[in-house]
PDB file of N, CA and C in Angstrom:
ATOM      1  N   UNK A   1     113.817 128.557 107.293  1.00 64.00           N
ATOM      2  CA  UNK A   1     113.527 127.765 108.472  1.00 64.00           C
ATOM      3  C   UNK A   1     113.068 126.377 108.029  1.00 64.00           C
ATOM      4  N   UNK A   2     113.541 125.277 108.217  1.00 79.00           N
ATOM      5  CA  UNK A   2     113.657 123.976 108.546  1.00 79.00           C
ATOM      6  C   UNK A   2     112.954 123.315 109.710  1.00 79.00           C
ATOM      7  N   UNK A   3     111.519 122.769 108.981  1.00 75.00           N
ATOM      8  CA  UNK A   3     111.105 121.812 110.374  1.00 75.00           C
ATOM      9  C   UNK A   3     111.552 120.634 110.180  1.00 75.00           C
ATOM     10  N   UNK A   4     112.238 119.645 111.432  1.00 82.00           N
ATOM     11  CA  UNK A   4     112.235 118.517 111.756  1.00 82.00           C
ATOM     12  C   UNK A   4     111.204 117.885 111.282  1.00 82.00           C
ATOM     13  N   UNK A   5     111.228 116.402 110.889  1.00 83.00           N
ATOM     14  CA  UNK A   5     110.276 115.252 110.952  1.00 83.00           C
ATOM     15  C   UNK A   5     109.177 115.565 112.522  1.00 83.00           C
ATOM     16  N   UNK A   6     110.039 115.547 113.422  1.00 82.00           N
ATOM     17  CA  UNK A   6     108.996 115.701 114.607  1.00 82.00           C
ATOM     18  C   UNK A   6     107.988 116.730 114.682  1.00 82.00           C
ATOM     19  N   UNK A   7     108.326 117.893 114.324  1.00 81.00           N
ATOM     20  CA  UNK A   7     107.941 119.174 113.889  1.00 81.00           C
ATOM     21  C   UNK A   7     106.888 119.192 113.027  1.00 81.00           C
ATOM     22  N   UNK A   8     106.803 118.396 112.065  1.00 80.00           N
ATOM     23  CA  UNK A   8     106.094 118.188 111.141  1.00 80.00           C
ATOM     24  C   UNK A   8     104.839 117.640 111.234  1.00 80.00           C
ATOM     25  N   UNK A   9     104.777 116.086 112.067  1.00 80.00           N
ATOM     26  CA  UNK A   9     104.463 115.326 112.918  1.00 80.00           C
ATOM     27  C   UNK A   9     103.135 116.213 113.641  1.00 80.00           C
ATOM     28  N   UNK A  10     103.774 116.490 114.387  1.00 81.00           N
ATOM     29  CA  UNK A  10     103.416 117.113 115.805  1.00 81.00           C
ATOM     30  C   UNK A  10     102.483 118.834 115.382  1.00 81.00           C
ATOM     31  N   UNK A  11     102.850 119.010 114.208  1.00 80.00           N
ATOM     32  CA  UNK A  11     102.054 120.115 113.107  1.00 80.00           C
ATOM     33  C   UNK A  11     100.729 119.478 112.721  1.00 80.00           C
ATOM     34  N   UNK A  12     100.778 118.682 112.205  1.00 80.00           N
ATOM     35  CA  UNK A  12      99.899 117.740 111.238  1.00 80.00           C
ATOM     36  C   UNK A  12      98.907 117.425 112.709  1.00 80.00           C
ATOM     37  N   UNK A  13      99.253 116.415 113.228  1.00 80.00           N
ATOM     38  CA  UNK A  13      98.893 116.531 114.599  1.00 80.00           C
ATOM     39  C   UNK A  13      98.029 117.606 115.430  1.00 80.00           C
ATOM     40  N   UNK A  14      98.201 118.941 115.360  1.00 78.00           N
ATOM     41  CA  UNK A  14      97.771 120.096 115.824  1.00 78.00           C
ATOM     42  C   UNK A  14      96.217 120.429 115.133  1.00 78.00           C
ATOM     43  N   UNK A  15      96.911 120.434 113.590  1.00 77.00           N
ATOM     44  CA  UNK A  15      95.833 120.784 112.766  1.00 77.00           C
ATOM     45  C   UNK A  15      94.816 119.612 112.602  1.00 77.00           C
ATOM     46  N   UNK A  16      94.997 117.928 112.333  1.00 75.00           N
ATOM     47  CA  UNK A  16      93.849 116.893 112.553  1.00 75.00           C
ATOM     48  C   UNK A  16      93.100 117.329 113.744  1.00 75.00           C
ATOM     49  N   UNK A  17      94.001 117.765 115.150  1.00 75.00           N
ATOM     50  CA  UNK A  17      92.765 118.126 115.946  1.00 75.00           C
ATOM     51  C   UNK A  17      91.966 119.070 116.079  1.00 75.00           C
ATOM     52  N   UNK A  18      92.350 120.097 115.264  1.00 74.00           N
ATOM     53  CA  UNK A  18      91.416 121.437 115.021  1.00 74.00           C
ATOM     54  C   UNK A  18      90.392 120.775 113.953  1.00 74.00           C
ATOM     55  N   UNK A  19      90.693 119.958 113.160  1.00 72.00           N
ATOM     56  CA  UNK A  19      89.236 119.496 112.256  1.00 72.00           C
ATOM     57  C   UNK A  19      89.197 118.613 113.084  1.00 72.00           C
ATOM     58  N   UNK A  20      89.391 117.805 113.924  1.00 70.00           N
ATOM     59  CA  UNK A  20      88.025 117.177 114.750  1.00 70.00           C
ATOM     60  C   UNK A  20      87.152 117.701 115.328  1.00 70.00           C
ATOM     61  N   UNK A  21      87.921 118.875 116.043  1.00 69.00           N
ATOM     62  CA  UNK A  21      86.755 119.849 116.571  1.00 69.00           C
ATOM     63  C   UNK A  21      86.095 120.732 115.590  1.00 69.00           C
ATOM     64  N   UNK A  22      86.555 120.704 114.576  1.00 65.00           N
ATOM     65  CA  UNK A  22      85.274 121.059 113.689  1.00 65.00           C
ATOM     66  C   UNK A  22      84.089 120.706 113.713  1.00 65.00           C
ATOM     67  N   UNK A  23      84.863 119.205 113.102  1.00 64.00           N
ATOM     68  CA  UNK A  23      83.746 118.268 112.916  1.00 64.00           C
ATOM     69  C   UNK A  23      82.484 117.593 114.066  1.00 64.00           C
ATOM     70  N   UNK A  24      83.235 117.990 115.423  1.00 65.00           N
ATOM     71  CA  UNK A  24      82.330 117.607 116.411  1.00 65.00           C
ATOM     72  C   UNK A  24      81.316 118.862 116.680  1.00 65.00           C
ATOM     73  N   UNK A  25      81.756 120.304 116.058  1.00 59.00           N
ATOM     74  CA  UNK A  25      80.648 121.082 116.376  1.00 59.00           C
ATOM     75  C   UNK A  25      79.882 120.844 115.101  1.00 59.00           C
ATOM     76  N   UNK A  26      79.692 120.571 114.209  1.00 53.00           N
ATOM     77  CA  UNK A  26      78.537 120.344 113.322  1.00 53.00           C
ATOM     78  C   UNK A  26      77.317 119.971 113.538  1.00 53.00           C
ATOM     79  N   UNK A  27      76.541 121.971 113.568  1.00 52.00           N
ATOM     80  CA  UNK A  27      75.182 121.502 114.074  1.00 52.00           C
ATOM     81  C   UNK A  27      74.584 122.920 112.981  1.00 52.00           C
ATOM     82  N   UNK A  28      73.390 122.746 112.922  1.00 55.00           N
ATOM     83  CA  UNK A  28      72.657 123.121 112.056  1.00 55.00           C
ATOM     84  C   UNK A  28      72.413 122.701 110.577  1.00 55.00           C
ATOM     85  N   UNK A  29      71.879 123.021 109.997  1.00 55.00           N
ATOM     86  CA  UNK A  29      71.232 122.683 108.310  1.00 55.00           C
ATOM     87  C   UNK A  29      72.673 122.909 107.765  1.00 55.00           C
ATOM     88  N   UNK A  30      73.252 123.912 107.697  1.00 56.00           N
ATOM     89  CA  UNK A  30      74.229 123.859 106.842  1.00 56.00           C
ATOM     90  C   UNK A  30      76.055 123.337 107.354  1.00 56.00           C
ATOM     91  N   UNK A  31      75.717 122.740 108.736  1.00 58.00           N
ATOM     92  CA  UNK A  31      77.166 122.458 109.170  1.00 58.00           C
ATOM     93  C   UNK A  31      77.803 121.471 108.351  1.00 58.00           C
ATOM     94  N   UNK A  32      77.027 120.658 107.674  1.00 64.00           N
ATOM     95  CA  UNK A  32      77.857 119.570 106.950  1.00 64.00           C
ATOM     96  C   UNK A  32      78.716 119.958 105.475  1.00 64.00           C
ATOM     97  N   UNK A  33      77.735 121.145 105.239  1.00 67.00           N
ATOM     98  CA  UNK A  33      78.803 121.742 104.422  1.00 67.00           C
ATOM     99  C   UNK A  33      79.763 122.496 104.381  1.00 67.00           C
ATOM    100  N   UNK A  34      79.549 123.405 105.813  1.00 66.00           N
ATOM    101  CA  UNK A  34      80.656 124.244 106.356  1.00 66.00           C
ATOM    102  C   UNK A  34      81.709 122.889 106.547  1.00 66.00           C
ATOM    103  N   UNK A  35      81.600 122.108 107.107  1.00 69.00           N
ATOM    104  CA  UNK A  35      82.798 121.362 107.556  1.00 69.00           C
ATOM    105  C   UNK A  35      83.808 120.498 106.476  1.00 69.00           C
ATOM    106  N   UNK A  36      82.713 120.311 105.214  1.00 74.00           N
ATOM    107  CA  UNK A  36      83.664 119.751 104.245  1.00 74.00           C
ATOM    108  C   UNK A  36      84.386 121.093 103.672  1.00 74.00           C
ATOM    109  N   UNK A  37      83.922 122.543 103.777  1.00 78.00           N
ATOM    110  CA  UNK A  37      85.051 123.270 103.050  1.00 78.00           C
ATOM    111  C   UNK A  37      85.983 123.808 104.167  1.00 78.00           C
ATOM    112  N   UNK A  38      85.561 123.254 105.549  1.00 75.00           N
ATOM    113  CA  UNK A  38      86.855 123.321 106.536  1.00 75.00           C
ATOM    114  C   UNK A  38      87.979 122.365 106.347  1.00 75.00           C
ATOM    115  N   UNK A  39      87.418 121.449 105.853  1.00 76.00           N
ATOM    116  CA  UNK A  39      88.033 120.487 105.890  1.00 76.00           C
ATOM    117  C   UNK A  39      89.097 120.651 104.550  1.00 76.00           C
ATOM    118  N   UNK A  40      88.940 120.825 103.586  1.00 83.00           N
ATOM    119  CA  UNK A  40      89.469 120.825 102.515  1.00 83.00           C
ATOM    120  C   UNK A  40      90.511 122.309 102.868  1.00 83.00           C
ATOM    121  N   UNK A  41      89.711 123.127 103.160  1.00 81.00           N
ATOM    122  CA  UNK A  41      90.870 124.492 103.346  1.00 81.00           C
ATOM    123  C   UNK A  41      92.222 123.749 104.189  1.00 81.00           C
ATOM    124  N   UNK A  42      91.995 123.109 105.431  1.00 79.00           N
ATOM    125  CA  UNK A  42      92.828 122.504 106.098  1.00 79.00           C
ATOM    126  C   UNK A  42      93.752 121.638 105.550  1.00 79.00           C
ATOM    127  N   UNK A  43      93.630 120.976 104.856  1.00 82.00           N
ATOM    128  CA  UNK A  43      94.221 120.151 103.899  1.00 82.00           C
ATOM    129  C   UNK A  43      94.688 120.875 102.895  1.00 82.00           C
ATOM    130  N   UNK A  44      94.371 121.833 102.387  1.00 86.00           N
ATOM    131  CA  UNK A  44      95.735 122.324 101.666  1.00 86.00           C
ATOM    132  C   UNK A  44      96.207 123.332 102.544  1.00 86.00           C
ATOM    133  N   UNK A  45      95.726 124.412 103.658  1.00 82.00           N
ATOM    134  CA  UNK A  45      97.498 124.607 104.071  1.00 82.00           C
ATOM    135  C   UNK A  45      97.941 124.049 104.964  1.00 82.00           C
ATOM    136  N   UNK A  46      97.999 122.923 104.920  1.00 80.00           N
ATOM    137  CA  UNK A  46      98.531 121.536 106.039  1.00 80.00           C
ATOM    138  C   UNK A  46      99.839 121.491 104.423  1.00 80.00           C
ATOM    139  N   UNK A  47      99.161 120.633 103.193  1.00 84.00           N
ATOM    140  CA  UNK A  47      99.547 120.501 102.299  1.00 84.00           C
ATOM    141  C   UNK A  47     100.689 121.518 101.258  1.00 84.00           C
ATOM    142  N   UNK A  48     100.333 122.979 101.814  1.00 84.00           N
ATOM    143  CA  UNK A  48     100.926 124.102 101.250  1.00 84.00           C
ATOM    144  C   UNK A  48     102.036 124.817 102.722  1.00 84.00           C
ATOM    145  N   UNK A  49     101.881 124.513 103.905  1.00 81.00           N
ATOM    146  CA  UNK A  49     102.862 124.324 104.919  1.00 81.00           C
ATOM    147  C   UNK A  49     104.192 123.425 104.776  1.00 81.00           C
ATOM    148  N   UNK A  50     103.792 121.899 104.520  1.00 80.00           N
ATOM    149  CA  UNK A  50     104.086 121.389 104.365  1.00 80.00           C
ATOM    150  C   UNK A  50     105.444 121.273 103.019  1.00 80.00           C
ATOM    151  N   UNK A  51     104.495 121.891 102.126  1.00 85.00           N
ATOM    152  CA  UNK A  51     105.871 122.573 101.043  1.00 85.00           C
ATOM    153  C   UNK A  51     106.495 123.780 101.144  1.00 85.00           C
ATOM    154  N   UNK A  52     105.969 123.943 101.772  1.00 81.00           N
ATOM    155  CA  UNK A  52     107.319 125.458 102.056  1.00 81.00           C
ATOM    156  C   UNK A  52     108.348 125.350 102.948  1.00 81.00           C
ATOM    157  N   UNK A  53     107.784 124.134 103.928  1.00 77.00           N
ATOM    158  CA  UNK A  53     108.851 123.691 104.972  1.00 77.00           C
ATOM    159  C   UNK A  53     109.754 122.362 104.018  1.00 77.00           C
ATOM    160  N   UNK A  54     109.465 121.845 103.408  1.00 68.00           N
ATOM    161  CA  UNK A  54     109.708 120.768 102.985  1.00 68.00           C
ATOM    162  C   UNK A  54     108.947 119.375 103.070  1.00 68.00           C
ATOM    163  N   UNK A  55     109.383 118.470 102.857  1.00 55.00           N
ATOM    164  CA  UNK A  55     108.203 117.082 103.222  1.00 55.00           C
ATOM    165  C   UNK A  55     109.166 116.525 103.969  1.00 55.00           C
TER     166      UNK A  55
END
């Protein structure tokens, strides 16, 4: 299976807004660190999606 450029797009897209809403619930002592290893998990399988579909 082959995603389109738009597809791709519109992926990437999906997932930046799931880490914004991460990042907007960051509350307690330890949210700032929960959110940088949300953040990083997200980024590679954004990054590891991304190669299996192609770039």
């Amino acid at each position: 299976m082959e995603l389109t450029d738009d597809e791709k797009i519109f992926l990437k897209f999906l997932l930046n807004a799931k880490l914004g809403e991460l990042k907007g619930q960051e509350v307690g002592r330890d949210a700032p660190l929960d959110f940088l290893k949300a953040e990083k998990e997200y980024e590679e399988f954004l990054n590891n999606l991304l190669k299996k579909f192609g770039n």
